[in-house]
mmCIF file of C-alpha atoms in Angstrom:
data_model
loop_
_atom_site.group_PDB
_atom_site.id
_atom_site.type_symbol
_atom_site.label_atom_id
_atom_site.label_comp_id
_atom_site.label_asym_id
_atom_site.label_seq_id
_atom_site.Cartn_x
_atom_site.Cartn_y
_atom_site.Cartn_z
ATOM 1 C CA MET A 424 47.296 1.033 -11.593
ATOM 2 C CA THR A 425 47.761 -2.325 -9.883
ATOM 3 C CA THR A 426 51.188 -3.902 -10.046
ATOM 4 C CA THR A 427 50.307 -7.336 -8.694
ATOM 5 C CA TRP A 428 48.008 -10.111 -9.893
ATOM 6 C CA ASP A 429 44.313 -10.326 -9.275
ATOM 7 C CA ARG A 430 43.822 -13.256 -6.869
ATOM 8 C CA SER A 431 41.358 -14.812 -9.296
ATOM 9 C CA ALA A 432 43.819 -14.832 -12.227
ATOM 10 C CA THR A 433 44.593 -18.241 -13.715
ATOM 11 C CA GLY A 434 47.422 -20.118 -11.978
ATOM 12 C CA VAL A 435 48.117 -17.516 -9.287
ATOM 13 C CA LEU A 436 49.402 -18.802 -5.944
ATOM 14 C CA PHE A 437 48.450 -16.669 -2.950
ATOM 15 C CA LEU A 438 51.273 -16.833 -0.397
ATOM 16 C CA PRO A 439 50.598 -16.286 3.325
ATOM 17 C CA SER A 440 52.227 -12.826 3.253
ATOM 18 C CA GLY A 441 49.836 -11.698 0.528
ATOM 19 C CA ARG A 442 52.387 -11.988 -2.266
ATOM 20 C CA LEU A 443 50.956 -13.377 -5.501
ATOM 21 C CA VAL A 444 52.960 -15.456 -7.981
ATOM 22 C CA ARG A 445 51.620 -16.889 -11.206
ATOM 23 C CA GLY A 446 52.771 -20.364 -12.128
ATOM 24 C CA ARG A 447 52.239 -21.690 -15.626
ATOM 25 C CA GLY A 448 53.370 -24.082 -18.310
ATOM 26 C CA LEU A 449 55.135 -22.579 -21.301
ATOM 27 C CA SER A 450 53.713 -25.335 -23.516
ATOM 28 C CA ARG A 451 50.264 -23.768 -23.089
ATOM 29 C CA PRO A 452 49.051 -20.442 -24.479
ATOM 30 C CA LEU A 453 49.687 -17.315 -22.431
ATOM 31 C CA PRO A 454 46.723 -16.825 -20.080
ATOM 32 C CA PRO A 455 44.414 -13.916 -20.905
ATOM 33 C CA GLY A 456 44.721 -10.653 -19.018
ATOM 34 C CA SER A 457 47.714 -8.899 -17.572
ATOM 35 C CA VAL A 458 51.272 -9.865 -18.404
ATOM 36 C CA PRO A 459 54.014 -10.159 -15.802
ATOM 37 C CA ALA A 460 56.623 -7.510 -15.133
ATOM 38 C CA PHE A 461 59.139 -10.287 -14.471
ATOM 39 C CA GLY A 462 59.330 -13.994 -15.207
ATOM 40 C CA LEU A 463 61.607 -16.775 -13.998
ATOM 41 C CA TYR A 464 61.821 -19.637 -16.487
ATOM 42 C CA LEU A 465 62.972 -23.096 -15.421
ATOM 43 C CA LEU A 466 64.099 -25.058 -18.447
ATOM 44 C CA GLY A 467 66.995 -27.190 -19.608
ATOM 45 C CA HIS A 468 67.441 -24.809 -22.554
ATOM 46 C CA PRO A 469 66.979 -21.042 -23.040
ATOM 47 C CA PRO A 470 63.306 -20.002 -22.956
ATOM 48 C CA PRO A 471 61.463 -18.302 -25.791
ATOM 49 C CA ALA A 472 61.728 -14.517 -25.875
ATOM 50 C CA VAL A 473 59.105 -12.570 -23.933
ATOM 51 C CA ALA A 474 58.138 -8.893 -23.905
ATOM 52 C CA TRP A 475 58.916 -8.453 -20.192
ATOM 53 C CA GLU A 476 62.008 -8.762 -18.032
ATOM 54 C CA ALA A 477 62.974 -12.401 -17.590
ATOM 55 C CA ARG A 478 65.577 -14.665 -16.075
ATOM 56 C CA TRP A 479 66.421 -18.204 -17.145
ATOM 57 C CA LEU A 480 67.454 -20.837 -14.636
ATOM 58 C CA ARG A 481 68.870 -24.035 -16.131
ATOM 59 C CA TRP A 482 66.667 -26.732 -14.650
ATOM 60 C CA PRO A 483 66.201 -29.951 -16.678
ATOM 61 C CA ASP A 484 62.785 -31.616 -16.715
ATOM 62 C CA PHE A 485 62.079 -33.947 -13.736
ATOM 63 C CA ARG A 486 65.356 -32.901 -12.115
ATOM 64 C CA LEU A 487 66.774 -30.192 -9.862
ATOM 65 C CA PRO A 488 68.414 -26.876 -10.738
ATOM 66 C CA ALA A 489 71.838 -27.222 -12.342
ATOM 67 C CA ASP A 490 73.249 -24.597 -9.936
ATOM 68 C CA ARG A 491 71.559 -24.598 -6.532
ATOM 69 C CA VAL A 492 73.219 -21.373 -5.383
ATOM 70 C CA GLU A 493 71.964 -19.575 -8.496
ATOM 71 C CA ALA A 494 68.537 -21.159 -7.981
ATOM 72 C CA ALA A 495 68.288 -19.891 -4.400
ATOM 73 C CA GLU A 496 69.298 -16.414 -5.570
ATOM 74 C CA ALA A 497 66.758 -16.438 -8.430
ATOM 75 C CA LEU A 498 63.939 -17.666 -6.173
ATOM 76 C CA ARG A 499 64.725 -15.018 -3.563
ATOM 77 C CA GLU A 500 64.660 -12.352 -6.287
ATOM 78 C CA LEU A 501 61.283 -13.633 -7.505
ATOM 79 C CA TRP A 502 59.875 -13.676 -3.958
ATOM 80 C CA GLU A 503 61.135 -10.147 -3.243
ATOM 81 C CA ARG A 504 59.741 -8.800 -6.512
ATOM 82 C CA ALA A 505 56.368 -10.448 -5.824
ATOM 83 C CA ALA A 506 55.860 -7.933 -2.994
ATOM 84 C CA GLY A 507 55.054 -5.224 -5.529
ATOM 85 C CA GLU A 508 55.210 -6.598 -9.069
ATOM 86 C CA ARG A 509 53.376 -9.110 -11.232
ATOM 87 C CA VAL A 510 55.762 -12.068 -11.370
ATOM 88 C CA GLU A 511 55.510 -15.544 -12.806
ATOM 89 C CA VAL A 512 57.486 -18.746 -12.693
ATOM 90 C CA ALA A 513 57.156 -21.303 -15.455
ATOM 91 C CA CYS A 514 58.551 -24.521 -16.868
ATOM 92 C CA ALA A 515 57.304 -26.520 -19.840
ATOM 93 C CA GLY A 516 54.336 -28.159 -18.122
ATOM 94 C CA GLY A 517 53.818 -25.893 -15.131
ATOM 95 C CA ARG A 518 53.801 -28.675 -12.530
ATOM 96 C CA GLY A 519 57.096 -30.276 -11.483
ATOM 97 C CA ARG A 520 59.723 -27.563 -11.684
ATOM 98 C CA THR A 521 57.180 -24.758 -11.336
ATOM 99 C CA GLY A 522 55.547 -26.469 -8.352
ATOM 100 C CA THR A 523 58.947 -27.039 -6.756
ATOM 101 C CA ALA A 524 59.849 -23.371 -7.213
ATOM 102 C CA LEU A 525 56.482 -22.272 -5.811
ATOM 103 C CA ALA A 526 57.006 -24.523 -2.783
ATOM 104 C CA CYS A 527 60.419 -22.915 -2.232
ATOM 105 C CA LEU A 528 58.742 -19.489 -2.429
ATOM 106 C CA ALA A 529 56.270 -20.691 0.210
ATOM 107 C CA VAL A 530 59.236 -21.604 2.434
ATOM 108 C CA LEU A 531 60.679 -18.114 1.928
ATOM 109 C CA ASP A 532 57.248 -16.757 2.843
ATOM 110 C CA GLY A 533 57.186 -18.585 6.171
ATOM 111 C CA VAL A 534 55.574 -21.956 5.394
ATOM 112 C CA ALA A 535 57.440 -24.764 7.165
ATOM 113 C CA PRO A 536 59.576 -26.709 4.647
ATOM 114 C CA ARG A 537 57.796 -29.972 5.563
ATOM 115 C CA ASP A 538 54.427 -28.344 4.736
ATOM 116 C CA ALA A 539 55.351 -26.354 1.612
ATOM 117 C CA VAL A 540 54.620 -29.065 -0.990
ATOM 118 C CA GLY A 541 51.195 -29.667 0.541
ATOM 119 C CA TYR A 542 50.516 -25.933 0.576
ATOM 120 C CA VAL A 543 51.295 -25.630 -3.138
ATOM 121 C CA ARG A 544 49.300 -28.753 -4.001
ATOM 122 C CA GLU A 545 46.306 -27.347 -2.135
ATOM 123 C CA HIS A 546 46.508 -23.779 -3.461
ATOM 124 C CA TYR A 547 48.061 -24.165 -6.940
ATOM 125 C CA SER A 548 47.882 -27.695 -8.390
ATOM 126 C CA ALA A 549 47.339 -31.127 -6.905
ATOM 127 C CA HIS A 550 50.002 -32.356 -9.340
ATOM 128 C CA ALA A 551 52.707 -29.876 -8.304
ATOM 129 C CA VAL A 552 56.170 -31.211 -7.386
ATOM 130 C CA GLU A 553 56.494 -34.454 -9.317
ATOM 131 C CA THR A 554 59.500 -36.347 -8.004
ATOM 132 C CA PRO A 555 60.861 -37.512 -4.638
ATOM 133 C CA TRP A 556 64.057 -35.498 -5.163
ATOM 134 C CA GLN A 557 62.011 -32.350 -5.859
ATOM 135 C CA ARG A 558 60.140 -32.898 -2.576
ATOM 136 C CA ARG A 559 63.456 -33.413 -0.758
ATOM 137 C CA TYR A 560 64.851 -30.239 -2.371
ATOM 138 C CA VAL A 561 61.924 -28.233 -0.940
ATOM 139 C CA ARG A 562 62.327 -29.768 2.534
ATOM 140 C CA ARG A 563 66.003 -28.731 2.519
ATOM 141 C CA PHE A 564 65.478 -25.298 0.939
ATOM 142 C CA ARG A 565 66.378 -22.302 3.100
#
């Protein structure tokens, strides 16, 4: 039984290490196929209940995480779990906050911080990471 995503699954970002992370927008229907083992949800309010293990990170729309230490911890957990589990990260639309988080995961995976937004825009969504402060957050993420 496979524990990670199929590379062809909708919204899955393939990181250089081989880790796979699904990004999505919670305002859209759940994609068909496998469900995650773990999800990290980036919203200004608690997310809807899901049938898998989940963590909520308070992150208002078009902004940055409310607690950057907690955000770094949550993103590291997601990256570590992606080595052997199906994981997803999601916000309402699946672009700004999700793209920012995916770019931070790319940094954790070895992509240079200055290149991480471009990597995510090329491999996930051309519209990922919506604001200048989100781009700056990725460049400074360690």
